[in-house]
XYZ file of C-alpha atoms in Angstrom:
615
model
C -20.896 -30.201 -27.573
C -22.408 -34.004 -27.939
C -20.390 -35.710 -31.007
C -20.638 -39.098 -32.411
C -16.482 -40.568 -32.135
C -14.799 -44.001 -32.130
C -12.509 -44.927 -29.638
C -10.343 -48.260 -29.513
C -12.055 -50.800 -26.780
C -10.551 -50.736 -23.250
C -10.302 -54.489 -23.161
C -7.841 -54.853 -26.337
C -4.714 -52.974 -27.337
C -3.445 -52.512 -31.712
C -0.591 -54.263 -30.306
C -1.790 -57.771 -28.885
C -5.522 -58.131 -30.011
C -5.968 -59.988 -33.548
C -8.709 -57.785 -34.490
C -9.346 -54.338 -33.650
C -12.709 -54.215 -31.486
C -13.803 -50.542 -32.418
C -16.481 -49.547 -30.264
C -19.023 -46.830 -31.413
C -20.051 -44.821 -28.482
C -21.598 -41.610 -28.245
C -20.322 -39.144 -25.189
C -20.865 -35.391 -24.355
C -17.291 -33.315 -24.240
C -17.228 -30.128 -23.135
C -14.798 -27.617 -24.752
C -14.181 -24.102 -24.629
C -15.562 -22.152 -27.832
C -11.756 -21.673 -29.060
C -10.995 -25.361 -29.237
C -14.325 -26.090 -30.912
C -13.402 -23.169 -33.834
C -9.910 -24.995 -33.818
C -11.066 -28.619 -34.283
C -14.593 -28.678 -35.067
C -15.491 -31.150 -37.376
C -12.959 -33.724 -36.745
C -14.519 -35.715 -34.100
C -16.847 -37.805 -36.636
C -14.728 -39.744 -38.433
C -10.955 -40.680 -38.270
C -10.488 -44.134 -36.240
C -13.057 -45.438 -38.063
C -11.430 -44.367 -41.418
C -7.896 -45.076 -40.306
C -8.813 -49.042 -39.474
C -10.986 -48.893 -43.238
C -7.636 -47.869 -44.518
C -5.720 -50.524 -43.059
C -5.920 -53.749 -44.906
C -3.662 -57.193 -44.290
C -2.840 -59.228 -41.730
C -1.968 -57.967 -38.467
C 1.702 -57.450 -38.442
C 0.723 -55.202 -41.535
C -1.664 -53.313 -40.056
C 0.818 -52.484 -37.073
C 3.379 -51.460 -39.470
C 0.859 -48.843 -41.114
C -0.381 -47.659 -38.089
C 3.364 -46.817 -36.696
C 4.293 -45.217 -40.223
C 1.169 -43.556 -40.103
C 1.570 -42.148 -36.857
C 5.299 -40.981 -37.278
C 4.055 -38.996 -40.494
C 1.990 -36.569 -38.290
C -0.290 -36.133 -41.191
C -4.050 -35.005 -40.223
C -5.348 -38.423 -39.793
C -2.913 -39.491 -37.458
C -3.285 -36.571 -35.170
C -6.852 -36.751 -34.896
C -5.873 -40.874 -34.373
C -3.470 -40.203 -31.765
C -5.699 -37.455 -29.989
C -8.445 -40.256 -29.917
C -6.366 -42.517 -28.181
C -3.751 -40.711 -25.934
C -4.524 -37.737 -23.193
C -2.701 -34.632 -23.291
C -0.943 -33.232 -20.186
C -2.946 -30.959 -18.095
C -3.180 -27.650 -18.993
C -1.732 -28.129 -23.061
C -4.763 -29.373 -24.622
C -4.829 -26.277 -26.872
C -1.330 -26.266 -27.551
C -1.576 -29.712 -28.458
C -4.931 -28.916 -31.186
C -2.809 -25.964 -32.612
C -0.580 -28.582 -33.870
C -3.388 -29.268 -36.453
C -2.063 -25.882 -38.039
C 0.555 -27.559 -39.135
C -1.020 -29.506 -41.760
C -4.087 -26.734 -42.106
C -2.244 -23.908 -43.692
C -3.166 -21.455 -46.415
C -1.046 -23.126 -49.500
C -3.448 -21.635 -52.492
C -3.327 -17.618 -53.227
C -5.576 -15.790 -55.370
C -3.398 -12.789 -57.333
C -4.478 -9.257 -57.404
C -8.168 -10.218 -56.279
C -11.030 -7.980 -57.273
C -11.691 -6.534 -54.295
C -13.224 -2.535 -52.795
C -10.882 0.514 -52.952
C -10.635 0.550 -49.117
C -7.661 0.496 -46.590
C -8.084 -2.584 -45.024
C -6.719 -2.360 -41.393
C -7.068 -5.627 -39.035
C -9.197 -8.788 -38.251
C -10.848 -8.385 -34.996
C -9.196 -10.949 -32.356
C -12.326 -12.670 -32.367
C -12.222 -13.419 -36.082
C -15.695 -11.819 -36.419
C -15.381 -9.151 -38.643
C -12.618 -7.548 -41.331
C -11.999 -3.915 -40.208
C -11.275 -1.476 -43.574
C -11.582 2.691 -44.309
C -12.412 4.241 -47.354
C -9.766 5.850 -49.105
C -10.587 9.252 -48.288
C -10.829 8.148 -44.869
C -14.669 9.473 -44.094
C -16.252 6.261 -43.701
C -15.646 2.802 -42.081
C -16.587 -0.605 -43.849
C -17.301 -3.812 -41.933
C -16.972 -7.262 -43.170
C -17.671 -10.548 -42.047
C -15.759 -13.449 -43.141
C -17.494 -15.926 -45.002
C -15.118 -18.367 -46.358
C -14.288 -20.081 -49.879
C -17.282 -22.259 -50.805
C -14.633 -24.189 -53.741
C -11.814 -25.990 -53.162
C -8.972 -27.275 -55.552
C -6.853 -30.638 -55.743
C -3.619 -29.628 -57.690
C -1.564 -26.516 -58.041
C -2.518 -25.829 -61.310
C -5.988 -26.105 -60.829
C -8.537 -22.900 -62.221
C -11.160 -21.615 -59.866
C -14.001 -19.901 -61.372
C -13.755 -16.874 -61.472
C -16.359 -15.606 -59.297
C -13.790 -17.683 -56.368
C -11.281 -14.875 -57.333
C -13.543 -12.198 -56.502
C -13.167 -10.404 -52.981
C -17.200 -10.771 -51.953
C -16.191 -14.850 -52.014
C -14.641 -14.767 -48.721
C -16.108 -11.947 -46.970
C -19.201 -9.882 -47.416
C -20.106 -6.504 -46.174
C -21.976 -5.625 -43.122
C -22.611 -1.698 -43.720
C -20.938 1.079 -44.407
C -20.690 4.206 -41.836
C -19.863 7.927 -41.805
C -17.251 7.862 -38.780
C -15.945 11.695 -40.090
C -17.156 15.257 -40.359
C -16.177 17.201 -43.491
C -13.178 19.039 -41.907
C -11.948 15.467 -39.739
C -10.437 12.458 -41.507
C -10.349 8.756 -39.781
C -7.099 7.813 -37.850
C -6.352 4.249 -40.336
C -3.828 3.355 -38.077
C -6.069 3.121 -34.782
C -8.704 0.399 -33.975
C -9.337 -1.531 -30.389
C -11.622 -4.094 -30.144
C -13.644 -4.941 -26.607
C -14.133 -8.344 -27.388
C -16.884 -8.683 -24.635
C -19.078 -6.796 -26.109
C -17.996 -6.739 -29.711
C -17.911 -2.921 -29.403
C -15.420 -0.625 -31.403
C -13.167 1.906 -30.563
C -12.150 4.478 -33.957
C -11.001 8.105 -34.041
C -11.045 10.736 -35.939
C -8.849 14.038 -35.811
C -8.504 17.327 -37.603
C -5.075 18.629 -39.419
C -2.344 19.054 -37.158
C -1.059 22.598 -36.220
C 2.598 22.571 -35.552
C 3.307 26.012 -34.476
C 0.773 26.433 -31.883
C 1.444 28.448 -28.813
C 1.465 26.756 -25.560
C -1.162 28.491 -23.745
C -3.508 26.953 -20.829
C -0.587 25.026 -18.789
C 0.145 23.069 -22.796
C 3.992 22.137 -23.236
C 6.276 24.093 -25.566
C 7.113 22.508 -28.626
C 3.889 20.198 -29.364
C 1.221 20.172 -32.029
C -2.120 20.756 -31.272
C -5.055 19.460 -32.743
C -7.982 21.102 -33.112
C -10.522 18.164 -32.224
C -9.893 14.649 -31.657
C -13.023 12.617 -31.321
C -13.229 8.751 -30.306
C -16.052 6.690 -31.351
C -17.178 3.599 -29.961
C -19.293 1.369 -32.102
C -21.522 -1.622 -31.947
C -19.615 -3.358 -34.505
C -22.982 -6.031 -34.898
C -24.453 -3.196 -36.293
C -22.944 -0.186 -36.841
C -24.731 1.736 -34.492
C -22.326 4.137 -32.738
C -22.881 4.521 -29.034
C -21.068 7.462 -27.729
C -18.121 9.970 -28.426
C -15.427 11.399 -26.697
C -13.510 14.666 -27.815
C -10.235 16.356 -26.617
C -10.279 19.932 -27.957
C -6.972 21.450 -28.485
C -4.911 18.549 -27.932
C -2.317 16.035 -28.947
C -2.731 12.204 -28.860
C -0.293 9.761 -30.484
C -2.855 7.424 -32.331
C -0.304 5.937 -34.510
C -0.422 2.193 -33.891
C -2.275 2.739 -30.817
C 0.458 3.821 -29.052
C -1.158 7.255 -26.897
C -4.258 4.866 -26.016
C -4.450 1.577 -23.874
C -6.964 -1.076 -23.329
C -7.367 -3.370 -20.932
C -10.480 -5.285 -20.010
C -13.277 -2.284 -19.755
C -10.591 0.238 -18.667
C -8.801 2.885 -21.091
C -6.253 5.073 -20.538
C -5.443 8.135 -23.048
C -2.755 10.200 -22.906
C -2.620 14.098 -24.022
C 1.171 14.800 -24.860
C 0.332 18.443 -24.850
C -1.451 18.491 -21.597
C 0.909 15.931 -19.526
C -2.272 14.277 -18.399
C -3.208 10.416 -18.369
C -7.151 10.261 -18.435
C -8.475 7.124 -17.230
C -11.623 6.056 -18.689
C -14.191 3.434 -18.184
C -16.438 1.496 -20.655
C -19.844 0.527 -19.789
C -21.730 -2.178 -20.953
C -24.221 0.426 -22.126
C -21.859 1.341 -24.596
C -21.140 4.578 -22.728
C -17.639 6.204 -21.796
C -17.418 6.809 -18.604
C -14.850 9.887 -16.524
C -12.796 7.797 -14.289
C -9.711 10.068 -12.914
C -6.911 12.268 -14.369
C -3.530 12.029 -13.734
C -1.511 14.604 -14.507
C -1.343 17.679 -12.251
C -3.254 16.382 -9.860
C -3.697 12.795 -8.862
C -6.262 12.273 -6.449
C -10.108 13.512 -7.216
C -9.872 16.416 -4.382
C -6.459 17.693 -5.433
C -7.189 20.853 -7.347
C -9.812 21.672 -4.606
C -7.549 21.425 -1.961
C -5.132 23.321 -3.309
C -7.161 26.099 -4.597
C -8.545 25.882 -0.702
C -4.918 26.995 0.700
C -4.239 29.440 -2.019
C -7.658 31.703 -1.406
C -6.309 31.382 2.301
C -2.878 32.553 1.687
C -4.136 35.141 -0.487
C -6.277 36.321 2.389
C -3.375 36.511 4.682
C -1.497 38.598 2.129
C -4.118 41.108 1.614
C -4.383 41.648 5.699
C -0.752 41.841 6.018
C -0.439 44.104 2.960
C -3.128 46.605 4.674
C 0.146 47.636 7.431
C 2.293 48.339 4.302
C 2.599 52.024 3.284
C 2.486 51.774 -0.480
C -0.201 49.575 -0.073
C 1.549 46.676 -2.206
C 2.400 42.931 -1.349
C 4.670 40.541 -2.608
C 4.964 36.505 -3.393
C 1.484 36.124 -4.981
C 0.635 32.743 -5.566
C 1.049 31.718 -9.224
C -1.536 28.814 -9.943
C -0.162 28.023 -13.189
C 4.004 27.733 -12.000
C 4.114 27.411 -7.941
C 3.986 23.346 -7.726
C 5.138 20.696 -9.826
C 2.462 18.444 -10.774
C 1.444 15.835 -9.144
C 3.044 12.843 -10.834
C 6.228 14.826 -11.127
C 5.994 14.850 -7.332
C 5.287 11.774 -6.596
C 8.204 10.602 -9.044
C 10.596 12.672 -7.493
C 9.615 11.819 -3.856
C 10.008 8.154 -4.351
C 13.694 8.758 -5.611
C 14.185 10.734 -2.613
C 12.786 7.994 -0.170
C 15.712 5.465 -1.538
C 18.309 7.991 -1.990
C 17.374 8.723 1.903
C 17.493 5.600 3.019
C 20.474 4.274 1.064
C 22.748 7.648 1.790
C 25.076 7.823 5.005
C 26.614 11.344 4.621
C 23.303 12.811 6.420
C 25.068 15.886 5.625
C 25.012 15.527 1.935
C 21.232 14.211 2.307
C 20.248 16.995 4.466
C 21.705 19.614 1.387
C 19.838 17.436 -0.797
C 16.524 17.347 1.321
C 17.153 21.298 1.018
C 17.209 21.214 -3.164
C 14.207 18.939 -2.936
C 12.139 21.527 -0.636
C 12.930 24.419 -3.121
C 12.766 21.830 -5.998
C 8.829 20.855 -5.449
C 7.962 24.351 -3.971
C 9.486 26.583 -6.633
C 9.528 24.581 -9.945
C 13.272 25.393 -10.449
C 16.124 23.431 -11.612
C 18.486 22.198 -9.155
C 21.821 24.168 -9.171
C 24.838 21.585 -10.162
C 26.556 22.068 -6.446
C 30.302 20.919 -5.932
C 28.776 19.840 -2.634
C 26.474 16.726 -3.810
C 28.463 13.999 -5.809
C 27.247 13.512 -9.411
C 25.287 10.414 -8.565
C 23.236 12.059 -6.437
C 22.051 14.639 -8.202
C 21.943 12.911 -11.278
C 18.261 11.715 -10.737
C 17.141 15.472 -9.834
C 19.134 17.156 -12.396
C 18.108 14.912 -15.146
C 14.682 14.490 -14.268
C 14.447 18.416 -14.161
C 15.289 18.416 -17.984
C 12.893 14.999 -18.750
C 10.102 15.499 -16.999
C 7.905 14.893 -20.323
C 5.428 11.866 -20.345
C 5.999 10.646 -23.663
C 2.560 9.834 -24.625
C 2.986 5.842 -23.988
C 1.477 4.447 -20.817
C 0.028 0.820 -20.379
C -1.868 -1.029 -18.125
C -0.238 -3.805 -16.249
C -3.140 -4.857 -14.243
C -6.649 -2.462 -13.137
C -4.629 -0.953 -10.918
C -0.907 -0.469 -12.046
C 0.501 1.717 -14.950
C 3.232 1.669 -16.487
C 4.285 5.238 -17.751
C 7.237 6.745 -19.889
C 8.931 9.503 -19.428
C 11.593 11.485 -21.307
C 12.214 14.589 -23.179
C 9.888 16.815 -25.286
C 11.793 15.942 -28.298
C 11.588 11.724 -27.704
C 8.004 12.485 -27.591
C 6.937 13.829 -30.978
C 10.278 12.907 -32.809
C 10.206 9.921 -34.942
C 14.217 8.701 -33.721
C 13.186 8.942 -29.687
C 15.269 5.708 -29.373
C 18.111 7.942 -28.907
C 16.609 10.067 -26.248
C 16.980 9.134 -22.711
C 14.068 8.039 -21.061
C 12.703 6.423 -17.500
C 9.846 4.071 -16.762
C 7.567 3.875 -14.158
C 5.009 1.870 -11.982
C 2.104 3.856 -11.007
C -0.317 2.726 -8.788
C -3.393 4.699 -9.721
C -5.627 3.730 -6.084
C -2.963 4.833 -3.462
C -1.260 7.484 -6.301
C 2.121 6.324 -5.052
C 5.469 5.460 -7.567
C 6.381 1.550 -6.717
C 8.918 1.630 -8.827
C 11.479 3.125 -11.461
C 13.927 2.507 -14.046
C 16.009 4.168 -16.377
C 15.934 2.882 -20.004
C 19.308 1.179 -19.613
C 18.469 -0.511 -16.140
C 19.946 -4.499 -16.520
C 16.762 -5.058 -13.656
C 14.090 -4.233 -15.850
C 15.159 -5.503 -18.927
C 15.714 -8.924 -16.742
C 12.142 -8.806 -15.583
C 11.254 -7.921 -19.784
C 13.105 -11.384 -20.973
C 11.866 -13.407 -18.396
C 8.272 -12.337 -17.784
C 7.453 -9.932 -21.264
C 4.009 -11.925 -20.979
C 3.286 -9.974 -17.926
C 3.927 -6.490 -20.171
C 1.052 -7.292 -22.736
C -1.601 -7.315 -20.241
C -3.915 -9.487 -22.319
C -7.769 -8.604 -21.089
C -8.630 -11.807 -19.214
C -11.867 -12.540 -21.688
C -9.423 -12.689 -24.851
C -8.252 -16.171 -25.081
C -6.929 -15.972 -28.512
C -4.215 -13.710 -27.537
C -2.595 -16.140 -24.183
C -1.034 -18.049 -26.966
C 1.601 -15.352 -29.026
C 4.763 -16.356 -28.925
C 7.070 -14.042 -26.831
C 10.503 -14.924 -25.199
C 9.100 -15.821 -22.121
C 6.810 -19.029 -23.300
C 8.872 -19.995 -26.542
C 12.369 -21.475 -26.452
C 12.569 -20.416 -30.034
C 11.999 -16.898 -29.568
C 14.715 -16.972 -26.355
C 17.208 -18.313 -28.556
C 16.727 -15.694 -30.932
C 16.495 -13.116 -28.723
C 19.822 -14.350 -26.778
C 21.576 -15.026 -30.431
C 21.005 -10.875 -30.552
C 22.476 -10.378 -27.162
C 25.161 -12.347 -27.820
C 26.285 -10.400 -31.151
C 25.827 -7.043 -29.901
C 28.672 -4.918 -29.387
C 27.461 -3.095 -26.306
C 25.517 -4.722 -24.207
C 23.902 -1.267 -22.721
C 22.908 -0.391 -26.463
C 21.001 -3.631 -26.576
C 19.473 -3.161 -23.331
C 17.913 0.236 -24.337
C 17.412 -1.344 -27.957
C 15.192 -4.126 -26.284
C 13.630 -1.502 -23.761
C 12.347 0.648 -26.813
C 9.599 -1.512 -27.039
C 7.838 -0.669 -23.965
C 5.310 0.320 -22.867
C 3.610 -2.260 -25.393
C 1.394 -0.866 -27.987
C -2.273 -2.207 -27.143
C -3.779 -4.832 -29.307
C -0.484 -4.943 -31.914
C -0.056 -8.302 -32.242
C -1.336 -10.914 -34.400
C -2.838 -13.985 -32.452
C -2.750 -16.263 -35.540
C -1.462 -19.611 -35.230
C 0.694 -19.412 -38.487
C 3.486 -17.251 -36.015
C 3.770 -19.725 -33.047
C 7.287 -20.085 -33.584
C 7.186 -23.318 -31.599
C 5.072 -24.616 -34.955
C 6.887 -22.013 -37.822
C 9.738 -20.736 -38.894
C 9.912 -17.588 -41.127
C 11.953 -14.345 -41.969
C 11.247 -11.862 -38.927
C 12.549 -9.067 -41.067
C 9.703 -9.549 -43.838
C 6.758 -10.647 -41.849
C 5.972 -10.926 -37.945
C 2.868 -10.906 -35.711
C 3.506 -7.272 -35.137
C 0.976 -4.824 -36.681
C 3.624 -2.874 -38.972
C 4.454 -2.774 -42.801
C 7.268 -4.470 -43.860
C 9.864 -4.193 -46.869
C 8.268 -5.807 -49.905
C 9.964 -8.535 -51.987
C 9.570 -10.662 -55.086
C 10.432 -13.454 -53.519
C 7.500 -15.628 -51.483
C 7.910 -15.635 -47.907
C 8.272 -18.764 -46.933
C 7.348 -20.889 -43.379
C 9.128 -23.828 -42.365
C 8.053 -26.330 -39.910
C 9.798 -26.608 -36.672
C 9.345 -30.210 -35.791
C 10.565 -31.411 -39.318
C 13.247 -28.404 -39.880
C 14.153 -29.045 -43.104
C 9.836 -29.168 -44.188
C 8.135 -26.132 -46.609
C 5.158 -26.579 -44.840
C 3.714 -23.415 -46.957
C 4.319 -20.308 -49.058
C 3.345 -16.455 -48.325
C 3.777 -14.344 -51.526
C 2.623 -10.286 -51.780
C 2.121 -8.031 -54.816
C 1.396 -9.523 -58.447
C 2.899 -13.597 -58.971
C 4.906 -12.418 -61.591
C 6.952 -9.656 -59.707
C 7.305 -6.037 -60.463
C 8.528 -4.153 -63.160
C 10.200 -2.160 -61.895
C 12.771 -4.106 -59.126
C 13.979 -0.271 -58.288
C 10.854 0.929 -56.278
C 10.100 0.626 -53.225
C 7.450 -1.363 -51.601
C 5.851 -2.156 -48.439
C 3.704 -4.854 -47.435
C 1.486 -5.250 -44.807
C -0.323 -8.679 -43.541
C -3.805 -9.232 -41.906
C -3.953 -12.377 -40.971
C -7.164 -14.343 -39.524
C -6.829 -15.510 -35.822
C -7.754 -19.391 -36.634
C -8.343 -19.940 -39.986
C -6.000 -20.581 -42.737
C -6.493 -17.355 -44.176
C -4.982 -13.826 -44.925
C -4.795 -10.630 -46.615
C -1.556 -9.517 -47.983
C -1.535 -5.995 -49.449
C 1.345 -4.536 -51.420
C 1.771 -0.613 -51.561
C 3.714 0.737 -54.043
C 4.459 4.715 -54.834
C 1.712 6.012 -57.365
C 0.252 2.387 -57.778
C -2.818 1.294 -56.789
C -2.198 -1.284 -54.070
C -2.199 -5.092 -54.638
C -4.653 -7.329 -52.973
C -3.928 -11.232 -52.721
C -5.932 -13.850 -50.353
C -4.097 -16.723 -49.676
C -6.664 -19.734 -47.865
C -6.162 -23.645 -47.710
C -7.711 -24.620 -50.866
């Protein structure tokens, strides 16, 4: 990027030199494409205005300067960025501090805008993701900004600046669902490499459905889910996938993960992870399934030994006088599957190598043998002490993938199990649950925790960054604030430790979070908590409707704690009628510029639509 700047001249200094020698130099900088979105346009002209603003002698222009610079206003940032270098490696940190003084402070009440369900930006701030309200069709948008601006608070706009097409205008409407299938509104990834789209759409649930073909007793079924992926540059959609008879948690994202061009979906009702790859081609690829089997040749190996053992039988059963034989091979119950297996095995290894009664491990090897062979639950033996067969006994009872699994790297999972019930129950907080690593080359278990285990909540505090497994090509989201990278959010989160009154409750409080939910967060400046303060209980970067007030929301800056550095207010300015009825509000807000959506849902009403942008 080649931009015109001034720069003070090496040779003098504001402090010593009787005149300012401003030299007018032209130079080539190369930035990355965020920090041009987050400063472009401020390059041409602020020494040069700064030094037009400062008039008098030159103990009076040193004076303004320091007051000018201690007021962290706009043109002493872009002043002090001129003259001083950041510290390696916070150069976008240090531009985000702009935010602080570019922040949406005008809002346009109940806008005219579309009957639609508007659902996200994209992380890329390219286009305004919304549904029809019968959910058959998806609506693009691309943001266009305001093209008038305002001086004073109680300045009109035109009215055609109050209308919705003002700030964004639509791409193209498409048909994403079949007569009898309605869009998921609470699903939506984004491959930000390829600006591609990832929607679904489902059929009614069935609640009472049988459990037949190896399904789990207990959960819905769906008739057909289908996932799209879109070209979102044009609408064009470029391939489908569809799980017939199944049951995916879409809600929020949570049954499907993203990361990079790798997805991972999990059927509740099948037990099975399917790991899926997209192409550049805008196809979706087979990768593996995890489930019953975990390596490609699984299934064929085993059905390899069965036709042999059934052979055997049949000879053997020819010496028999009635002619019949015994112990036939059930495909459906005679193993465990295959992550079961591996989970249990890896307990065993530690239990085996930790354990120095070898005759309690030997009765335990025993109950493992029959365990994995027959499928059967372990018998509570006075023999084995209860922490010992605690991991068996309880694992026979919750061995139930709960339908959340996330990627910690391409080659690492990290999966959640528990009981049928914490999987299709909306209060699974109180069911117990386990996590664990999966290594998805070698198919092995590297590790596991139960959902009050200090170690892993230790490794969530001090490394949660690791947990979101941001896709390498998505720079927006490296800078959301998490206890890990904000002192702000530690303190909170440690303020919360301190008051609770168990500290196991809070551990399995905290650990109800993961895995993550992909693509949840917000990456918008306006909730780095090392810039902004605000009320986490009425609006966060988390993707989730919040309680409604009548009161504005409001953000105060960190550096100057006492500072209203702006003003976020949903539903109509003059309040509701009725204070008695509940309301929910959710908030879409852009990743970089000072703008957002907040919509206000109330009971019968038709929601309320405000935009709130730095006039």
């Amino acid at each position: 990027m080649s931009s015109v700047i001034f720069r003070l001249c090496p040779t003098g200094c504001l402090g010593s030199c009787s005149r300012v020698n401003l030299v007018l130099e032209s130079e080539t900088r190369t930035r990355s494409a965020h920090e041009d979105r987050l400063v472009s346009g401020l390059d041409l002209w602020p020494v040069g205005l700064v030094f037009t603003m400062l008039g008098g002698g030159q103990e009076q222009k040193q004076q303004k300067c320091a007051d000018m610079l201690r007021n962290n206003n706009v043109v002493a940032r872009i002043f002090q960025r001129q003259i001083q270098t950041p510290p390696p490696g916070t150069s976008v940190h240090c531009a985000r501090r702009f935010y602080e003084n570019l922040v949406p402070s005008f809002t346009i009440y109940d806008v005219e805008c579309p009957d639609h369900s508007f659902r996200k930006f994209t992380d890329d701030g390219q286009y305004l993701i919304s549904f029809s309200r019968n959910h058959q069709d998806l609506i693009v948008y691309r943001p266009t900004w305001l093209s008038y601006s305002y001086k004073q608070e109680d300045c009109h706009l035109p009215s055609r600046a109050k209308r919705f097409d003002s700030f964004f205008t639509q791409l193209y409407c498409v048909p994403l669902a079949s007569s009898n299938e309605v869009i998921c509104k609470d699903f939506f990834l984004y491959v930000i490499t390829n600006q591609f789209g990832l929607f679904a759409t489902s059929t009614a649930q069935i609640h009472d459905a049988p459990a037949i073909g190896g399904a789990i007793q207990g959960v819905p079924s769906i008739e057909r889910i289908t996932f799209h992926l879109l070209r979102l540059e044009d609408g064009v959609i470029l391939d489908e996938k569809v799980f017939r008879n199944d049951f995916i948690n879409l809600a929020h994202n949570m049954g499907v993960f993203l990361y990079d061009d790798l997805l991972a979906v999990v059927s509740l009702r099948y037990q099975t992870i399917y790991i899926l790859q997209i192409r550049e081609s805008g196809n979706l690829v087979d990768v593996r399934a995890i489930g019953a089997f975990c390596r490609e040749d699984d299934e064929l190996f085993l059905n390899s030994n069965m036709a042999d053992k059934s052979k055997l039988h049949q000879s053997s059963g020819n010496h028999v006088n009635n002619g019949v034989h015994s112990n036939q091979p059930n495909s459906d119950n005679s193993f465990l599957s295959g992550i079961k297996q591996r989970l249990l095995s890896f307990i065993f290894q530690g239990i085996w190598s930790e354990e120095t009664d070898k005759f309690q491990v030997g009765y335990l090897a025993f109950q493992f043998h029959v365990l994995i062979s027959n499928s059967i639950t372990l018998s509570e033996g006075p023999v084995l002490e209860e922490e010992i067969l605690f991991p068996f006994s309880r694992l026979c009872r919750l061995d139930y993938l709960e339908g959340e699994v996330q990627f910690l790297d391409r080659h690492h999972l990290l999966i959640k199990f528990g009981s049928v019930d914490g999987g299709v129950s909306r209060s699974a907080d109180h069911h117990a649950s386990f996590f664990a690593v999966y290594n998805m080359e070698t198919t092995e278990i590297v590790a596991f925790y139960q959902n009050s285990a200090d170690e892993l909540y230790l490794l969530f505090e001090q490394f949660c960054d690791h947990f979101y497994a941001m896709s390498r090509n998505s720079s927006y989201m490296n800078f959301i604030s998490s206890h890990s990278n904000n002192i702000h959010a530690l303190e909170q989160l440690r303020s919360i430790k301190y008051k609770a009154s168990s500290l196991s409750q809070f551990v399995k409080k905290m650990l109800t979070s993961l895995p993550f939910s992909c693509q949840s967060l917000s990456p918008s400046p306006y909730f780095d908590q090392s810039l902004f303060r605000y009320d986490e209980k009425l609006i966060s970067a988390t993707d989730r409707h919040r309680p409604s007030t009548d009161h504005p929301i409001k953000f105060i800056s960190r550096r100057q704690p006492h500072t209203l550095k702006f003003k976020i207010k949903p539903g109509p300015e003059a309040g509701s009628l009725d204070g008695r009825t509940k309301k929910v509000s959710s908030f879409l807000f852009h990743p970089f510029l000072p703008l957002a959506l907040s919509i206000q849902q109330t009971l019968f009403l038709q929601p309320s639509v405000n935009i709130h942008f730095r006039g």
